[in-house]
Structure formats: structure tokens, C-alpha cells
């Protein structure tokens, strides 16, 4: 492939800001989201629920974890409407503010012993706000990156927004590792767990930077002008209604493709923390260290797989990750059960790298499925529905399956089933990849589905 055209210094500065905001904003936002999952696995079952039955407390803690996923499609709808109608930037900035505020408030919550049942109720409300925020943030960060990408580099540039997942996971694991290593169990339970939540105030700084330094994308401006030019009847239609009318197949298939991403990721980074500490009796630091290594390796892997999808196509790279995740489920538990740190680390690292093979090209893949005027709504809705189905209940289902059968085999089987669903959906989806020398629409599949009303991602 030829190299993308040279850019002026002003444009380079703009791209550097885009990459910084999409990467840093998503990193801190996912940090906020992940610290909840880590706290749910390690301490929330004792702090916010009656301590009489540890299993019930763990299940209830994971239920509040799942609530955040249930709220994510709501965030995708609300912020998708806002992002398609008003612009990508204001939607993204609003989501960042909401996430930073709700997470900081979790760090200030009184526990069950202090205020009784009000504690889990308030926890659920703030978790709902977290879910709505992250449901809206993903689409904004992805579109800010992909709609400004040089031609033929959308996979790579989209992966910058996806870096928030490993970076946020790395930050959350590192913070909890430092806290659990420097504080004893009593101190950690009393106040140490609050520190990561209060650190989320940094997200507000990123939101302010984005508000004053980031420009709206050209695709968004043109789509808004087209919507205004279509007249009152077309212009009054909700983007969510429009995307469900024009692209229902792509929304559902995108959701199905994401199922294994949610199930695999949260099995490897959330459930296995609980499994390792409660079932195997391993130290928290052993598992957190393993997660940290995997997250660090995900950063170059995401960019590498995103760039690879620019050369060989989105589906091929995605399918390798989805199929590999299903095949790795059983060996990963065998390695974890050895309780030896190198093998435990290998189990979690390979799982996270297979996740990266799907998540790297996903931003470009999903953004290319929808026209610009409904792209925020379509990409967000498909992604958030899939993550809700695959990720929300994974820790709960896995915990229940192990409690019922006293074996990891059904848990591994659950991941295999999720991988099969996603592989089928990706195979049915049309390839959206377009060679840099091809002038046809990269969103040809979406164009055909909507009767020729799709405008491609702006050529660069």
C-alpha cells in the first residue's frame, strides 16, 4: 500500500489531539469501569451486602456489576442520538463528565454496616450511571478516531480508541496491586478500596481538554447538514429509529459478534480473580500481576491487529480471535488450576491477546457498517447490546455453574458457546475492508441494505 498523503503541521497537531483524547479518555473511563469489577470480585460482597453468606454476597456483588452492562445500551441510545444529531464531540465530552462524577461518588459511599440497605441501592444507581456513560463514550471515541483517519488506516486509528481497555485494565490492576501490597486486609477493607474510585477525577480534566481543544469531525458536520436538508419529515426521525429501520441486520449481527468479546474478557479479568482467590485460595497479587502482564501486551497487540485488518480485512482477523478464544477456554483453566504463577500468567495473557485480535479491528469494522448520519447510534447499539449479552452475566453464570457442578468444565463450555455464536455472526456479516486503491464505498454492505442511502467514511 502507498503511504497516506503528507499532512500539514496544523493537521498533525489536530490528529495528535484526537489520538490523545480518544486514547486517554477511554483509558481513564475504562479504568473507572474496571475498578468496579475488581472491587466487586475482592471486597464489595463484604462491604455492601450482609456478610452471613459469602456465596450470596459474591453473587449480589456481581449482579451490581452486571447492572452496568444492562445500562450500556441505554447509554448507546441516548448518546448515539445526541452524537448523530448534535455532534461526536459534545456527546463524548458529556459521557466523560458523567463517568468521572459517578465513579468518584462510589468512592464516597457509606457501607452496609453504616446505612443498611440504602448502601447497595445507592451503589446500583451509581453503577447505572457508569454503564450509561461508558455506553455513550465508546461510540464517540471510536468515531472521533476513525472519521479522522487517513485513507486506508481506519483499522489502525480505530485501535487507538480501543487502547482504553488494556490501559484502563492495567491502571486499575496496578492501583489495586499497590494498595493490596501496601495495606493489610483491614486497612484495604476500611478505606483502601476507595482510593482508585476517587482517582477518577482525572477524567474530568480530559473532558475539559476535549471540550476546548477537540474539533468536530467532517463526517459529522456533513451528516448534520444532510439531515437538515432532507426536510422536517426525515429530520425529525430519531437516529436510533432510523438505524433500526435501515440497518437492523447489521445491528443484530454486530451484537452477536461482540458476545464472545464480553464473555471472554470478563471471564479472564473478572471471574478468574474471584475463582483464583475463593476457589483456589491464591493470593490476590498473583492474579493481579498476571492480569497486568496481559494488559501491557494488549497495547501493542491491539494496534498490530488493527493495522493488520487494514491489509487483510476485518473479518479474517476478528475470526481468528473469536475461534481462538473458544479453543483456549479449557486449557486456560487447566493452567490456572496449577496455581503456578508462570502458567497462571500464560493462561490470562493468551486470553487477553485473543481478545485483542477481535477488539483491535472492531472499531473500524463497526463504524464501516453504518452511514454517517446514524453511525454513532448504529455502532454503539450493536456493540453495547453484544457486550451486555456476553459480559453482563458472565461472572454470575460462571459463579453459578461452578457452584452447581463443582467443576470448571461447564464454565469453559459457556465460553465455547459464546465463541460459536460470534463466529457465525462474523461469517454472515459482509467484509467492510476496502483496499486503499479501491474507490468504492467501504460500507458497501450497509449501502446495499439501506437501498443506496449510505455515505462512506470520508475518503482521505
XYZ file of C-alpha atoms in Angstrom:
460
model
C 0.000 0.000 0.000
C 1.102 3.519 -0.650
C 1.734 5.788 2.285
C -1.020 8.219 3.289
C -0.572 11.735 1.979
C 1.583 14.114 3.967
C -0.236 16.354 6.383
C 0.326 19.896 7.339
C 1.643 20.662 10.784
C -1.752 22.029 11.784
C -3.473 18.796 10.744
C -0.825 16.723 12.529
C -1.458 18.711 15.686
C -5.174 18.031 15.292
C -4.569 14.305 14.824
C -2.304 14.197 17.870
C -5.108 15.738 19.930
C -7.605 13.263 18.509
C -5.383 10.313 19.380
C -4.686 11.719 22.848
C -8.336 12.346 23.691
C -9.653 9.074 22.252
C -6.889 7.052 23.955
C -6.558 8.894 27.285
C -10.280 9.497 27.693
C -11.196 5.881 27.016
C -8.301 4.658 29.209
C -9.467 6.589 32.253
C -13.108 5.786 31.591
C -12.390 2.072 31.322
C -10.195 2.378 34.410
C -13.301 3.639 36.209
C -15.380 0.780 34.832
C -12.803 -1.902 35.637
C -12.077 -0.866 39.193
C -15.708 -1.624 39.901
C -15.293 -5.160 38.557
C -12.124 -5.683 40.592
C -13.737 -4.301 43.735
C -16.816 -6.468 43.130
C -14.590 -9.553 42.974
C -12.462 -8.639 46.006
C -14.423 -6.584 48.518
C -17.946 -5.408 47.597
C -19.519 -8.689 48.687
C -18.375 -7.902 52.249
C -19.000 -4.142 52.322
C -22.353 -3.604 50.643
C -24.227 -6.820 51.414
C -24.893 -8.898 54.556
C -21.829 -10.981 55.405
C -23.787 -14.046 56.587
C -23.467 -15.960 53.277
C -20.265 -15.327 51.257
C -21.608 -17.024 48.089
C -24.790 -14.940 48.103
C -22.745 -11.807 48.762
C -20.471 -12.588 45.813
C -23.428 -13.233 43.508
C -25.103 -9.983 44.588
C -21.872 -8.041 44.073
C -21.592 -9.463 40.568
C -25.265 -8.583 40.000
C -24.458 -4.918 40.615
C -21.510 -5.383 38.245
C -23.936 -6.717 35.622
C -26.264 -3.745 36.031
C -23.624 -1.516 34.478
C -23.765 -3.639 31.335
C -27.555 -3.551 31.195
C -27.341 0.251 31.243
C -24.790 0.407 28.425
C -27.297 0.024 25.547
C -29.276 2.858 27.161
C -26.137 4.969 27.028
C -25.605 3.952 23.420
C -29.150 5.066 22.539
C -29.064 8.345 24.469
C -25.579 9.439 23.465
C -25.975 7.938 19.991
C -28.972 10.203 19.389
C -27.022 13.152 20.763
C -23.884 12.257 18.792
C -25.695 11.849 15.470
C -27.882 14.920 15.884
C -25.559 17.414 17.615
C -22.046 16.054 17.072
C -19.466 13.492 18.179
C -17.529 15.894 20.410
C -20.328 17.129 22.721
C -21.611 13.582 23.172
C -18.139 12.301 24.068
C -17.427 15.175 26.463
C -20.765 14.686 28.269
C -20.103 10.968 28.685
C -16.656 11.639 30.153
C -18.063 14.082 32.700
C -20.809 11.623 33.714
C -18.341 8.775 34.175
C -15.877 10.800 36.235
C -18.559 12.100 38.574
C -20.414 8.832 39.173
C -17.201 6.876 39.823
C -15.871 9.422 42.316
C -19.164 9.242 44.211
C -18.839 5.443 44.538
C -15.588 6.101 46.387
C -17.518 8.204 48.908
C -20.388 5.769 49.545
C -21.141 4.590 53.104
C -21.176 0.800 53.528
C -23.976 -1.601 54.506
C -22.913 -1.530 58.160
C -23.279 2.270 58.169
C -26.595 2.863 56.368
C -28.055 -0.589 55.762
C -29.985 -1.346 52.583
C -29.504 2.207 51.297
C -25.851 1.342 50.597
C -26.488 -1.260 47.859
C -29.320 0.883 46.457
C -27.014 3.876 46.013
C -24.330 1.583 44.635
C -26.766 0.314 41.993
C -27.781 3.863 40.989
C -24.174 4.960 40.522
C -23.350 1.749 38.663
C -26.244 2.510 36.308
C -24.775 5.945 35.621
C -21.383 4.344 34.980
C -22.963 1.996 32.464
C -24.816 4.789 30.675
C -21.607 6.825 30.471
C -19.411 4.050 29.089
C -22.199 3.094 26.680
C -22.064 6.594 25.255
C -18.307 7.133 25.414
C -17.279 4.212 23.212
C -19.053 5.429 20.095
C -17.724 8.960 20.476
C -14.102 7.908 20.971
C -14.237 5.410 18.102
C -15.802 7.833 15.613
C -13.510 10.698 16.571
C -10.632 8.368 15.651
C -11.980 6.533 12.577
C -13.673 9.514 10.924
C -10.395 11.452 11.091
C -8.180 8.551 9.984
C -6.065 8.756 6.813
C -7.443 6.677 3.991
C -6.587 3.005 4.340
C -5.649 3.393 8.040
C -9.014 3.211 9.793
C -8.163 -0.104 11.443
C -5.020 1.325 12.997
C -6.560 4.642 14.013
C -9.670 2.937 15.400
C -7.424 0.810 17.593
C -6.220 3.970 19.369
C -9.685 4.374 20.881
C -9.646 0.680 21.829
C -6.408 1.134 23.793
C -8.542 2.383 26.660
C -9.436 -1.194 27.575
C -5.925 -2.564 28.266
C -4.682 0.802 29.539
C -7.635 1.116 31.910
C -7.268 -2.502 32.964
C -3.544 -2.025 33.522
C -4.108 1.109 35.598
C -6.856 -0.497 37.682
C -4.856 -3.679 38.282
C -1.724 -1.685 39.124
C -3.575 0.562 41.566
C -5.206 -2.397 43.319
C -1.908 -4.282 43.320
C -0.114 -1.369 45.013
C -2.927 -0.887 47.520
C -3.265 -4.569 48.417
C 0.533 -4.871 48.719
C 0.967 -1.850 50.988
C -2.165 -2.181 53.129
C -3.272 -5.091 55.263
C -6.733 -6.613 54.753
C -8.295 -4.493 57.482
C -6.992 -1.225 56.027
C -7.939 -2.226 52.493
C -11.480 -3.088 53.551
C -11.828 0.016 55.710
C -10.691 2.657 53.247
C -8.055 1.473 50.754
C -10.569 0.302 48.140
C -11.914 3.874 47.874
C -8.675 5.363 46.533
C -9.000 4.086 42.927
C -12.546 5.426 42.670
C -11.523 8.882 43.851
C -8.713 8.953 41.251
C -11.375 9.133 38.532
C -11.491 12.888 38.995
C -8.738 12.912 36.335
C -11.373 12.054 33.730
C -12.954 15.466 34.210
C -9.629 17.068 33.231
C -9.610 15.066 29.976
C -13.219 16.079 29.331
C -12.326 19.750 29.748
C -9.371 19.376 27.361
C -11.607 17.705 24.775
C -14.204 20.438 25.114
C -11.770 23.257 24.383
C -9.180 21.610 22.106
C -11.001 18.988 20.019
C -12.706 19.748 16.704
C -15.844 18.104 15.343
C -15.330 15.520 12.572
C -16.060 16.411 8.959
C -18.330 13.351 8.597
C -20.443 14.560 11.491
C -20.746 18.071 10.083
C -21.731 16.795 6.649
C -24.210 14.280 8.058
C -25.878 17.018 10.102
C -26.142 19.216 7.021
C -27.663 16.334 5.042
C -30.184 15.692 7.803
C -31.184 19.346 7.829
C -31.502 19.335 4.038
C -33.860 16.336 3.951
C -36.715 18.343 5.403
C -38.855 18.139 8.520
C -40.155 14.589 7.993
C -36.738 12.971 7.636
C -35.025 15.357 10.020
C -37.419 14.642 12.881
C -36.807 10.897 12.852
C -34.721 9.620 15.744
C -31.308 8.296 14.623
C -31.976 5.141 16.655
C -35.296 4.567 14.872
C -33.604 5.281 11.566
C -30.737 2.862 12.139
C -33.137 0.112 13.237
C -35.228 0.718 10.127
C -32.314 0.863 7.678
C -29.743 -1.457 9.265
C -31.473 -3.943 11.631
C -29.467 -6.877 10.283
C -26.135 -5.178 10.857
C -27.104 -4.086 14.386
C -28.072 -7.645 15.370
C -25.083 -9.295 13.710
C -22.705 -6.763 15.252
C -24.224 -7.523 18.663
C -23.752 -11.248 18.089
C -20.150 -10.723 17.016
C -19.413 -8.951 20.311
C -20.844 -11.690 22.565
C -17.528 -13.556 22.837
C -15.653 -10.299 23.472
C -17.764 -9.596 26.552
C -17.836 -13.198 27.755
C -14.142 -13.850 27.181
C -12.812 -10.616 28.542
C -14.781 -10.619 31.769
C -14.188 -14.311 32.304
C -10.422 -13.760 32.124
C -10.150 -10.487 34.021
C -13.064 -10.560 36.494
C -14.357 -14.072 37.165
C -10.898 -15.636 37.292
C -9.906 -13.170 40.013
C -12.780 -14.480 42.102
C -12.142 -18.121 41.095
C -8.449 -17.895 41.894
C -8.894 -16.261 45.291
C -12.034 -18.034 46.567
C -11.821 -21.490 44.955
C -8.058 -21.992 44.651
C -7.032 -19.783 47.575
C -4.358 -17.976 45.565
C -3.002 -14.582 46.695
C -4.686 -11.547 45.103
C -1.289 -10.236 43.996
C -0.558 -13.356 41.908
C -3.686 -12.916 39.819
C -3.447 -9.146 39.590
C 0.149 -9.449 38.367
C -0.944 -11.894 35.671
C -3.742 -9.571 34.544
C -1.269 -6.686 34.488
C 1.148 -8.535 32.182
C -1.672 -9.427 29.793
C -2.957 -5.853 29.731
C 0.509 -4.492 28.948
C 0.892 -6.873 25.996
C -2.571 -5.960 24.733
C -1.473 -2.399 23.924
C 0.865 -3.270 21.019
C -1.353 -6.226 20.089
C -4.420 -4.030 19.583
C -2.537 -1.655 17.289
C -0.964 -4.568 15.433
C -4.267 -6.350 14.833
C -5.949 -3.068 13.869
C -3.229 -2.355 11.313
C -3.378 -5.953 10.063
C -7.097 -5.561 9.381
C -6.232 -2.662 7.051
C -4.254 -5.133 4.953
C -6.107 -8.463 5.090
C -9.624 -7.432 6.125
C -11.636 -7.035 9.306
C -13.401 -10.411 9.302
C -10.311 -12.605 8.961
C -8.560 -11.033 11.941
C -11.736 -10.986 14.017
C -12.487 -14.657 13.310
C -9.020 -15.761 14.435
C -9.619 -14.106 17.796
C -13.160 -15.451 18.230
C -12.305 -19.039 17.317
C -9.119 -18.926 19.356
C -10.993 -17.699 22.421
C -13.284 -20.712 22.304
C -10.391 -23.134 21.824
C -8.403 -21.603 24.696
C -11.175 -21.808 27.320
C -10.428 -25.326 28.624
C -6.582 -25.131 28.561
C -6.733 -21.783 30.383
C -8.488 -23.335 33.390
C -6.059 -26.258 33.425
C -3.164 -23.815 33.617
C -4.893 -21.717 36.266
C -5.502 -24.788 38.422
C -1.752 -25.437 38.655
C -1.535 -22.301 40.862
C 1.959 -21.696 39.450
C 2.499 -18.048 38.563
C 4.144 -18.574 35.114
C 1.332 -20.891 33.989
C -1.395 -18.720 35.510
C 0.102 -15.748 33.680
C 0.222 -17.691 30.417
C -3.467 -18.584 30.767
C -4.559 -14.987 31.254
C -2.130 -13.448 28.741
C -3.184 -15.678 25.839
C -6.842 -14.995 26.623
C -6.253 -11.252 26.538
C -4.261 -11.418 23.284
C -7.100 -13.321 21.617
C -9.419 -10.591 22.844
C -7.113 -8.026 21.187
C -7.403 -9.836 17.849
C -11.119 -9.043 17.882
C -11.099 -5.697 19.643
C -8.324 -4.177 17.508
C -10.204 -4.161 14.180
C -13.644 -3.821 15.772
C -13.779 -0.005 15.806
C -13.231 0.254 12.045
C -15.372 -2.826 11.347
C -18.426 -1.483 13.159
C -18.101 2.131 12.035
C -17.991 0.962 8.412
C -21.280 -0.901 8.801
C -23.394 2.259 9.101
C -23.983 5.537 7.268
C -22.567 8.712 8.802
C -25.939 10.135 9.819
C -26.693 7.127 12.074
C -23.177 5.811 12.651
C -22.922 6.806 16.337
C -26.265 5.145 17.105
C -25.693 2.043 14.976
C -22.152 1.251 16.087
C -22.939 2.000 19.743
C -26.162 -0.003 19.807
C -24.648 -3.077 18.161
C -21.576 -3.023 20.389
C -23.349 -2.300 23.668
C -26.085 -4.901 23.103
C -23.429 -7.531 22.423
C -21.340 -6.616 25.451
C -24.447 -6.669 27.626
C -25.398 -10.153 26.392
C -21.866 -11.502 26.576
C -20.352 -9.639 29.504
C -23.049 -8.608 31.946
C -23.851 -12.023 33.305
C -20.599 -13.871 32.654
C -19.269 -13.622 36.243
C -22.708 -14.565 37.604
C -23.232 -17.510 35.239
C -19.661 -18.726 35.784
C -20.002 -18.491 39.581
C -23.347 -20.323 39.468
C -22.059 -23.044 37.132
C -19.064 -23.773 39.327
C -21.193 -23.786 42.499
C -23.659 -26.227 40.911
C -21.247 -28.634 39.217
C -18.073 -28.034 41.274
C -16.084 -28.097 38.049
C -14.618 -25.552 35.665
C -15.670 -27.600 32.608
C -19.192 -26.075 32.323
C -17.657 -22.615 32.728
C -15.285 -23.293 29.828
C -18.217 -24.664 27.836
C -20.066 -21.386 28.336
C -17.196 -19.529 26.658
C -17.081 -22.048 23.800
C -20.797 -21.441 23.136
C -20.269 -17.671 23.117
C -17.398 -18.044 20.652
C -19.543 -20.183 18.327
C -22.271 -17.522 18.255
C -19.800 -14.760 17.438
C -18.011 -16.732 14.730
C -21.328 -17.397 12.993
C -22.319 -13.722 13.096
C -18.962 -12.543 11.736
C -19.188 -15.050 8.891
C -22.631 -13.716 7.944
C -21.534 -10.067 8.074
C -20.115 -8.683 4.820
C -16.477 -7.615 4.718
C -16.205 -3.837 5.105
C -12.477 -3.631 4.398
C -11.501 -1.694 1.312
C -8.061 -1.567 -0.263
C -6.600 1.923 -0.371
C -6.527 1.872 -4.174
C -10.230 0.940 -4.421
C -12.511 3.966 -4.712
C -15.739 2.103 -3.900
C -17.588 2.569 -0.669
C -16.048 0.688 2.256
C -19.558 0.429 3.662
C -20.902 -1.442 0.648
C -22.788 -3.924 2.797
C -24.599 -1.195 4.689
C -25.241 0.674 1.446
C -26.933 -2.304 -0.146
C -29.035 -2.935 2.922
C -30.334 0.636 3.108
C -31.108 0.985 -0.579
C -28.152 3.144 -1.513
C -28.517 5.801 1.168
C -25.184 5.248 2.875
C -22.431 7.800 2.641
C -18.982 6.312 3.238
C -16.435 7.373 5.754
C -14.864 10.457 4.230
C -12.047 9.482 1.853
C -8.619 10.792 2.807
